[in-house]
mmCIF file of C-alpha atoms in Angstrom:
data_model
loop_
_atom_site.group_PDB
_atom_site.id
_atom_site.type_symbol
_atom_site.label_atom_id
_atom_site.label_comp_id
_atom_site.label_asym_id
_atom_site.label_seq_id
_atom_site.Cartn_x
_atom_site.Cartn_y
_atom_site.Cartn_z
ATOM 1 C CA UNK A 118 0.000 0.000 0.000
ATOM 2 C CA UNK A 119 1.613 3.356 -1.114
ATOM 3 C CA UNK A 120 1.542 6.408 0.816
ATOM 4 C CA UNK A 121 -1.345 7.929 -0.330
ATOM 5 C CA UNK A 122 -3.878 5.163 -0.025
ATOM 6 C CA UNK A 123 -2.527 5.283 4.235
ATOM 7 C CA UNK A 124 -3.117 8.894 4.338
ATOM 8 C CA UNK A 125 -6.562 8.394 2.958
ATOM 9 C CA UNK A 126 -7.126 5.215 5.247
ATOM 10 C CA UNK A 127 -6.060 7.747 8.142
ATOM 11 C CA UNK A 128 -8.771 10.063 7.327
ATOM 12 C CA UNK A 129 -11.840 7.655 6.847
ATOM 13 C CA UNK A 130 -10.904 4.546 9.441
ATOM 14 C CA UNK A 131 -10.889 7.687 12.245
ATOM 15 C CA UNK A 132 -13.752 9.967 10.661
ATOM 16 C CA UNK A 133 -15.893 7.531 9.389
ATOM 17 C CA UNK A 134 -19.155 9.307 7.797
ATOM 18 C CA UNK A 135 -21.600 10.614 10.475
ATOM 19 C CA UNK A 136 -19.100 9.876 13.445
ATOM 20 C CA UNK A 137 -16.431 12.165 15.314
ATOM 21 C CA UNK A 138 -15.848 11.144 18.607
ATOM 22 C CA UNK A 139 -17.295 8.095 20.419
ATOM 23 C CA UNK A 140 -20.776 8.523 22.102
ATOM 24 C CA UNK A 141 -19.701 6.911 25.503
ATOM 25 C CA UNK A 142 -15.933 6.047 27.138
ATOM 26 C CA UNK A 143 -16.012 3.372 29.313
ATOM 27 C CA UNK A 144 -12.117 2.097 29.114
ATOM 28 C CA UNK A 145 -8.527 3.006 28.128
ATOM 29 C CA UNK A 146 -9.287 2.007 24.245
ATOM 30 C CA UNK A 147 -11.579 3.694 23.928
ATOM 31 C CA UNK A 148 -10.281 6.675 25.687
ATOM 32 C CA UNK A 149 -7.356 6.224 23.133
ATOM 33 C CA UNK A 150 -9.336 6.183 20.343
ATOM 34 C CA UNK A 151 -11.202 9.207 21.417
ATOM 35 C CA UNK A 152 -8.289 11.476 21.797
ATOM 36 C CA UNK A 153 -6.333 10.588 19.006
ATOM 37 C CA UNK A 154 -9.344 11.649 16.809
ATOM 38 C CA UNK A 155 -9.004 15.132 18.505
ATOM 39 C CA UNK A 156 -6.034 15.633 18.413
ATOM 40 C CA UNK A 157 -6.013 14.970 14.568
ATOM 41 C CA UNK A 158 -9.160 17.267 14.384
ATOM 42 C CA UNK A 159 -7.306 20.040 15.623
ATOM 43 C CA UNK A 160 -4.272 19.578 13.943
ATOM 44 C CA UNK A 161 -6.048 19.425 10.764
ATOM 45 C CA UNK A 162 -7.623 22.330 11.893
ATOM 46 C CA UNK A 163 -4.672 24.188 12.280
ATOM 47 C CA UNK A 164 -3.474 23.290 8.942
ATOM 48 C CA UNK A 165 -6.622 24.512 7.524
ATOM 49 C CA UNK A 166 -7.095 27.741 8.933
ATOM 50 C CA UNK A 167 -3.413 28.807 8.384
ATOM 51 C CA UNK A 168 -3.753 28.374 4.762
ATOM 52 C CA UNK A 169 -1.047 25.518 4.314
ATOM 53 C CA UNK A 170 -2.629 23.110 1.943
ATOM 54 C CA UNK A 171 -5.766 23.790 -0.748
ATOM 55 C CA UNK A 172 -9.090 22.087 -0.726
ATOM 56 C CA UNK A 173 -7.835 19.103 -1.982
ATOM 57 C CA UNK A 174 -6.094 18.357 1.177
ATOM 58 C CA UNK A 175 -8.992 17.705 3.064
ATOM 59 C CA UNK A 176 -12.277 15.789 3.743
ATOM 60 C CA UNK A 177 -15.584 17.467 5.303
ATOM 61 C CA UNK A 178 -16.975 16.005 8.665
ATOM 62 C CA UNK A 179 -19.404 17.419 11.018
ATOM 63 C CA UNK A 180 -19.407 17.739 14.807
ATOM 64 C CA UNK A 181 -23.098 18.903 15.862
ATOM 65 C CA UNK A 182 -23.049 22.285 14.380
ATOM 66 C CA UNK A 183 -19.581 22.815 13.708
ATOM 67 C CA UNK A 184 -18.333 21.564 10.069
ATOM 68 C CA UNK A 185 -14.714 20.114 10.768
ATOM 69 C CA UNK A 186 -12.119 20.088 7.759
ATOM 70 C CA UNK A 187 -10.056 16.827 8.167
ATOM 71 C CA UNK A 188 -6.868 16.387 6.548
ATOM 72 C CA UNK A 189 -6.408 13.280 3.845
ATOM 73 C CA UNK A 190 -3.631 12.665 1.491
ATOM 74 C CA UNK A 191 -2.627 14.876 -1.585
ATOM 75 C CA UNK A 192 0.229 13.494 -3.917
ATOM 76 C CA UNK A 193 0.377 17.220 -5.576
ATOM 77 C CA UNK A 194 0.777 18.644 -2.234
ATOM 78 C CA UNK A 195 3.905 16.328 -0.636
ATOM 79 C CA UNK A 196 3.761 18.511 2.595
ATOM 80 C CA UNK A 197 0.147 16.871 3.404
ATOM 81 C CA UNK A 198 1.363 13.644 3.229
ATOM 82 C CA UNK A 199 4.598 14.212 5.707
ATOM 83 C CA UNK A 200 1.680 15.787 8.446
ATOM 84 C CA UNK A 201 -0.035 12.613 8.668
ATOM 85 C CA UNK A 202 3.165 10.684 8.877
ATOM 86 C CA UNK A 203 3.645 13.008 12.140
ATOM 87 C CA UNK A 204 0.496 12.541 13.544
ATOM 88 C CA UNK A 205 0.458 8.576 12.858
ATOM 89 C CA UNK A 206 3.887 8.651 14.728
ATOM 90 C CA UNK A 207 2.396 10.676 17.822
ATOM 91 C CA UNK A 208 -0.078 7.669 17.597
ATOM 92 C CA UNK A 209 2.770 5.728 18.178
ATOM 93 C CA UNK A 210 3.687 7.544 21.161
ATOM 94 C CA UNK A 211 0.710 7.567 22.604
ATOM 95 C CA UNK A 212 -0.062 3.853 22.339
ATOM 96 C CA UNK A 213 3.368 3.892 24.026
ATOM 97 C CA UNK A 214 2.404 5.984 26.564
ATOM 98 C CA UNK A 215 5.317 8.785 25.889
ATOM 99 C CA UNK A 216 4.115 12.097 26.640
ATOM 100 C CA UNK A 217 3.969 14.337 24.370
ATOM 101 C CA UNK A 218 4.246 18.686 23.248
ATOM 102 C CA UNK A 219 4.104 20.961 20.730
ATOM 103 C CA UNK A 220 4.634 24.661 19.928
ATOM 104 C CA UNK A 221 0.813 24.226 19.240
ATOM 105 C CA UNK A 222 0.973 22.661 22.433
ATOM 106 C CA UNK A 223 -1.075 19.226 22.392
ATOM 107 C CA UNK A 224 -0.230 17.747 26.214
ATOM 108 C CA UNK A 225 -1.087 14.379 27.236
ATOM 109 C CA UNK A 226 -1.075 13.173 30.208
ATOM 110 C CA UNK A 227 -2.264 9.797 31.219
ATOM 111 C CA UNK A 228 -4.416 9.220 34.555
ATOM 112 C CA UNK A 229 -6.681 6.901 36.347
ATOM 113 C CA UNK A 230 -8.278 9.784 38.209
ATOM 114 C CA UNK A 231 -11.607 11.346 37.336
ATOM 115 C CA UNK A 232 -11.215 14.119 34.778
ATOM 116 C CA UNK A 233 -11.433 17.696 35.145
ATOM 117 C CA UNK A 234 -11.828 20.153 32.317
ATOM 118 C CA UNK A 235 -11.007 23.636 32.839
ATOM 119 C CA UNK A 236 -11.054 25.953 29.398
ATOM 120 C CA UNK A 237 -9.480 29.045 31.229
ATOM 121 C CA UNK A 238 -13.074 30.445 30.660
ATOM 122 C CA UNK A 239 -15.017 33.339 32.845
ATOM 123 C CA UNK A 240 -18.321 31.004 31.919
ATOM 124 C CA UNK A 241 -17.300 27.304 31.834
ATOM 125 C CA UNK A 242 -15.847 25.076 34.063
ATOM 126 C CA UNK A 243 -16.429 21.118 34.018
ATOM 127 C CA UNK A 244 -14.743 19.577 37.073
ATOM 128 C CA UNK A 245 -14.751 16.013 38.530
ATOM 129 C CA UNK A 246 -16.281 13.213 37.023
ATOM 130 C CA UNK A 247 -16.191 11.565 33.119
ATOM 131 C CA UNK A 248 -19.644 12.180 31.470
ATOM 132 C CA UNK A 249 -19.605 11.577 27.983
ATOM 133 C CA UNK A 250 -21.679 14.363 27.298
ATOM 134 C CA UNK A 251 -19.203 16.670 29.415
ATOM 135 C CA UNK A 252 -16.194 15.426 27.282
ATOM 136 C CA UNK A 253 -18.074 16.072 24.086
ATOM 137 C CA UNK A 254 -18.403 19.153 25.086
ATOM 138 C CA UNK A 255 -15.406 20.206 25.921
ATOM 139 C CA UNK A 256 -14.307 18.887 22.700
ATOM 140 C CA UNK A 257 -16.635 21.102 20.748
ATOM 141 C CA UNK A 258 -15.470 24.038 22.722
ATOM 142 C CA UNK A 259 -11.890 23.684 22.349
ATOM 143 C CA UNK A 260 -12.224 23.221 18.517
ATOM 144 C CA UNK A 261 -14.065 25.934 18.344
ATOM 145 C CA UNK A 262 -12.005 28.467 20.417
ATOM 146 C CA UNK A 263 -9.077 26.903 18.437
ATOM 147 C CA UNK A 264 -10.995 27.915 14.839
ATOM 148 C CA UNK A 265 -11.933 31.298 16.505
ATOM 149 C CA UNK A 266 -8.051 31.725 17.617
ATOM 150 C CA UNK A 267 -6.455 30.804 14.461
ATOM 151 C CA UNK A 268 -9.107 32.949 11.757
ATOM 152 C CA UNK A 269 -8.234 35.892 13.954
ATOM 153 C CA UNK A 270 -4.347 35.752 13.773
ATOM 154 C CA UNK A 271 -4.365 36.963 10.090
ATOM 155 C CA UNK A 272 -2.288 35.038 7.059
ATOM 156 C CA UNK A 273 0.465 33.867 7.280
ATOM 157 C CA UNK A 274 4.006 35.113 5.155
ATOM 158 C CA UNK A 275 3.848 33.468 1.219
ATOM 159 C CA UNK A 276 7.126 31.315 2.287
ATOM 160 C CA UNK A 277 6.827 29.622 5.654
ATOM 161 C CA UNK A 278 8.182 26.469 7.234
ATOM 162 C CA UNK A 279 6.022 24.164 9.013
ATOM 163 C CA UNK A 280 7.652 21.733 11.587
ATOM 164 C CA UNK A 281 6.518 19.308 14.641
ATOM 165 C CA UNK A 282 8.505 18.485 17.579
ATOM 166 C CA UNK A 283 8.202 16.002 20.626
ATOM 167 C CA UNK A 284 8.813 15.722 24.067
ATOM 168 C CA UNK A 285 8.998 12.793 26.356
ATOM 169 C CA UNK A 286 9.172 11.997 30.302
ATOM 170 C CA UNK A 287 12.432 11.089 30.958
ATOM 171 C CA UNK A 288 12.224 8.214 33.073
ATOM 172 C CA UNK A 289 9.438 5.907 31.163
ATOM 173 C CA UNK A 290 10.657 6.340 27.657
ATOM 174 C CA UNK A 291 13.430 4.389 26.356
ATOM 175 C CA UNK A 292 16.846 6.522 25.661
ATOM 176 C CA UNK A 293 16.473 5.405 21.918
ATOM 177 C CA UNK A 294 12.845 5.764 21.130
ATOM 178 C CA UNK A 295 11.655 7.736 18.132
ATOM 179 C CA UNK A 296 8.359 7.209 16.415
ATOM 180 C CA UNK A 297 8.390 7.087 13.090
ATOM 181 C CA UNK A 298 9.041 10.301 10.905
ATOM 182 C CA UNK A 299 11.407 11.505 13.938
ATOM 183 C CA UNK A 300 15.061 11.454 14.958
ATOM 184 C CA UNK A 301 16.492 13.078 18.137
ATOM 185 C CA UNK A 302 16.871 16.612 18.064
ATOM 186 C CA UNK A 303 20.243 18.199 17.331
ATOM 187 C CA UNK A 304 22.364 19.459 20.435
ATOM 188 C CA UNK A 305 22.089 23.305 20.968
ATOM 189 C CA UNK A 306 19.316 23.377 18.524
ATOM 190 C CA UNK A 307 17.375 26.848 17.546
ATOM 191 C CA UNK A 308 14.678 25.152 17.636
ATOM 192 C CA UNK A 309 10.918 27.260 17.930
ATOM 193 C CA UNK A 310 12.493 30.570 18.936
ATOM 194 C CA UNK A 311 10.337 33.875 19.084
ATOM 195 C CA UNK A 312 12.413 37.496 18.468
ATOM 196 C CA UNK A 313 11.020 39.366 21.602
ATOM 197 C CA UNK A 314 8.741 37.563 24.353
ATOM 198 C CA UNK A 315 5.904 35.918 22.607
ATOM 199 C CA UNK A 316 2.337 35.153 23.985
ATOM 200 C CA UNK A 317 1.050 32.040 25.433
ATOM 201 C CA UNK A 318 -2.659 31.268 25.207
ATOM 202 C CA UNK A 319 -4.504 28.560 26.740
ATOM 203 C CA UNK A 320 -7.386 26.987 24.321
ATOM 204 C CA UNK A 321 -8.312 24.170 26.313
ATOM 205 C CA UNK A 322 -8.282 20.861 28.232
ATOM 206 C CA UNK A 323 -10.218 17.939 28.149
ATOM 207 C CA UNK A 324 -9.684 14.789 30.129
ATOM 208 C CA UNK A 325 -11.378 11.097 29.529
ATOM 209 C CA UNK A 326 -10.435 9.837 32.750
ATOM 210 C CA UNK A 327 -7.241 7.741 31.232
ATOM 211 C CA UNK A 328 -5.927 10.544 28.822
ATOM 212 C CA UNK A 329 -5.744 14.117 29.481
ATOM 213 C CA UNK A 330 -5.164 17.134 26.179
ATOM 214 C CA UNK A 331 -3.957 19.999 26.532
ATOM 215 C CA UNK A 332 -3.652 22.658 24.020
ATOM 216 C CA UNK A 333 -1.947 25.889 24.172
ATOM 217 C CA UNK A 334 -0.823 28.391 21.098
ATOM 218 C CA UNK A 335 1.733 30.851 21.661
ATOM 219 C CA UNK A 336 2.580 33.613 19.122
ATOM 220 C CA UNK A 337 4.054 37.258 18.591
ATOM 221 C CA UNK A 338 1.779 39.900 21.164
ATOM 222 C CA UNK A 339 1.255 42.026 17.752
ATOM 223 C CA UNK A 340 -1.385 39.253 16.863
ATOM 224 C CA UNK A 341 -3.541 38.706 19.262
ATOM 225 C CA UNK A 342 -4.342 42.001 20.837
ATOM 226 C CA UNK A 343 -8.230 42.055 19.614
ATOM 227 C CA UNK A 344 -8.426 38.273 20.601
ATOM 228 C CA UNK A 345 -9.064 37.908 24.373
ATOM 229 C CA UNK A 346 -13.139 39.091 24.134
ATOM 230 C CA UNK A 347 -13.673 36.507 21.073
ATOM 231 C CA UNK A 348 -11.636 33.326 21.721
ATOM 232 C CA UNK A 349 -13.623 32.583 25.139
ATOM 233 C CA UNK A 350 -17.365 33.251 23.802
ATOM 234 C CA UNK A 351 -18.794 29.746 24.182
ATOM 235 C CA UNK A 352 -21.842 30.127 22.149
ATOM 236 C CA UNK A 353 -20.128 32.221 19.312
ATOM 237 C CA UNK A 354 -21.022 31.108 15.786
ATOM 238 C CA UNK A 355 -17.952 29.698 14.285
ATOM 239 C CA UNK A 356 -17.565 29.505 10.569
ATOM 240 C CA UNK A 357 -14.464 27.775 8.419
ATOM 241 C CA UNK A 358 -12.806 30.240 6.640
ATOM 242 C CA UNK A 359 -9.728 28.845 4.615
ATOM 243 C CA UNK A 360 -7.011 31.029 4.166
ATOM 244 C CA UNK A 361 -4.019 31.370 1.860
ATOM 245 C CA UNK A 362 -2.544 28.303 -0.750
ATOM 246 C CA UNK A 363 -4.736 26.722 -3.449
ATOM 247 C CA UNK A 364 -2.576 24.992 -5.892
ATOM 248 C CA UNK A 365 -5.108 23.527 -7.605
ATOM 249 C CA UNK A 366 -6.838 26.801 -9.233
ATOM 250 C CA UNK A 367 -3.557 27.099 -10.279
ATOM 251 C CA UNK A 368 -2.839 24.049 -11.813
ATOM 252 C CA UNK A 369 0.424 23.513 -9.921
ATOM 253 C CA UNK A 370 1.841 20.981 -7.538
ATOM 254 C CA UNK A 371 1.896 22.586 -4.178
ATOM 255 C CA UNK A 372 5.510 23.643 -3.220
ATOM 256 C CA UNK A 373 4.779 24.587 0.365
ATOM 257 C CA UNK A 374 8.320 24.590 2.072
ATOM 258 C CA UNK A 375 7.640 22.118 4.915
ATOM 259 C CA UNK A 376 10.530 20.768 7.373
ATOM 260 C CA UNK A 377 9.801 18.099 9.294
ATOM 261 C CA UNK A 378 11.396 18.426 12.653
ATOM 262 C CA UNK A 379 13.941 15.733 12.726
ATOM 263 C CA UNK A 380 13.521 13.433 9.100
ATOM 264 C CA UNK A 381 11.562 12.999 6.098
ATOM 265 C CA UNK A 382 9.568 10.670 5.872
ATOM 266 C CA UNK A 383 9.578 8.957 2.189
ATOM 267 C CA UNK A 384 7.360 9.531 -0.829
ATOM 268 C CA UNK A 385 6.564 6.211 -2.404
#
């Protein structure tokens, strides 16, 4: 099976038709299952809303009202098809049970405590207990503060670099672990570095009651100063609006200049 045909898998063994995230969690698998799918969701998301890949690059599911953008394979557009090779390998590492981070900061943490959600919000706060119907929710809310977050930071430069790094507990993962479409990271690496002090925003948090997401976004202070009223409006419409790259229309392979953060993975 070639490349492409596993990034399409990816997209429609996860977000089958009509489905997003399970109804009910009763157990780890499940649990597993559950945040893998949002974590995908929101960094396909990301991808979307910052203009990276056209159209092409994406299949259309829905979450109760909100109209999710998931990202599938694209042979014209190369950089598409090293993303899901990153998130298939944070699969890895969470199957592993290797915590991981991110610059869009995605942390998991793994627990047998009851979950508590707390979304930084002045209006919402979901503490102790795992209610499927809580956990929904505070999926739908962090997707949408995330689209609300990233449609208000404005387009990004014509050239820019996209890249994914991870970070592991010491003491439970093995000195020579990478998944796959990783190496270890250069000593003294630049790695991720903001000219001035940059701003750090927390989206949200949502907990199963065996895994536990974080995600936080942290940018230059220039753009987010008209953010803070919208991004923690619960009830605010959200709408998809894509921004940026459309090779297609043009009738061009997509040259976005993505680096993955430590190897390539191949094009077969």
């Amino acid at each position: 099976m070639n490349i492409l045909k596993k990034t399409n898998l990816f997209a429609f063994v996860f977000f089958p038709q009509g489905t997003v995230f399970p109804s009910q969690i009763t157990n780890e698998r499940e649990s597993l299952l559950m945040v893998k799918k949002l974590f995908a969701t929101s960094v396909s998301c990301i991808m979307y809303l910052r203009g990276l890949f056209p159209e092409s690059c994406y299949g259309e599911r829905r979450l109760d009202d909100l109209s999710l953008k998931i990202l599938r394979g694209n042979k014209k557009c190369p950089g598409s098809l090293h993303i899901i090779k990153w998130i298939q390998g944070c699969f890895q590492a969470l199957e592993k049970k290797y915590n991981v981070t991110e610059i869009y900061q995605f942390k998991f943490k793994y627990t047998t405590e009851g979950a508590t959600m707390d979304f930084d919000s002045t209006s919402t706060s979901f503490e102790s207990g795992t209610y499927s119907d809580d956990i929904k929710k505070a999926s739908i809310l962090l997707i949408r503060k995330l689209y609300i977050l990233t449609q208000n930071l404005g387009p990004l430069p014509n050239e820019v670099i996209l890249t994914m790094k991870l970070h592991y507990y010491k003491e439970v993962t093995p000195h020579d672990y990478q998944p796959p479409g990783f190496k270890e990271e250069e000593k003294n690496s630049r790695f991720l570095r903001f000219e001035g002090e940059p701003v750090n925003m927390q989206v949200g948090l949502v907990s199963t009651g065996f895994h536990r997401m974080k995600v936080k976004v942290t940018t230059e202070p220039s753009r987010v100063s008209d953010l803070e009223n919208n991004l923690f409006l619960e009830n605010s419409s959200t709408e998809i609006a894509h921004q940026g790259l459309d090779c297609d229309e043009k009738k061009e392979e997509c040259n976005n200049q993505v680096r993955p953060s430590f190897r390539d993975p191949p094009l077969l």
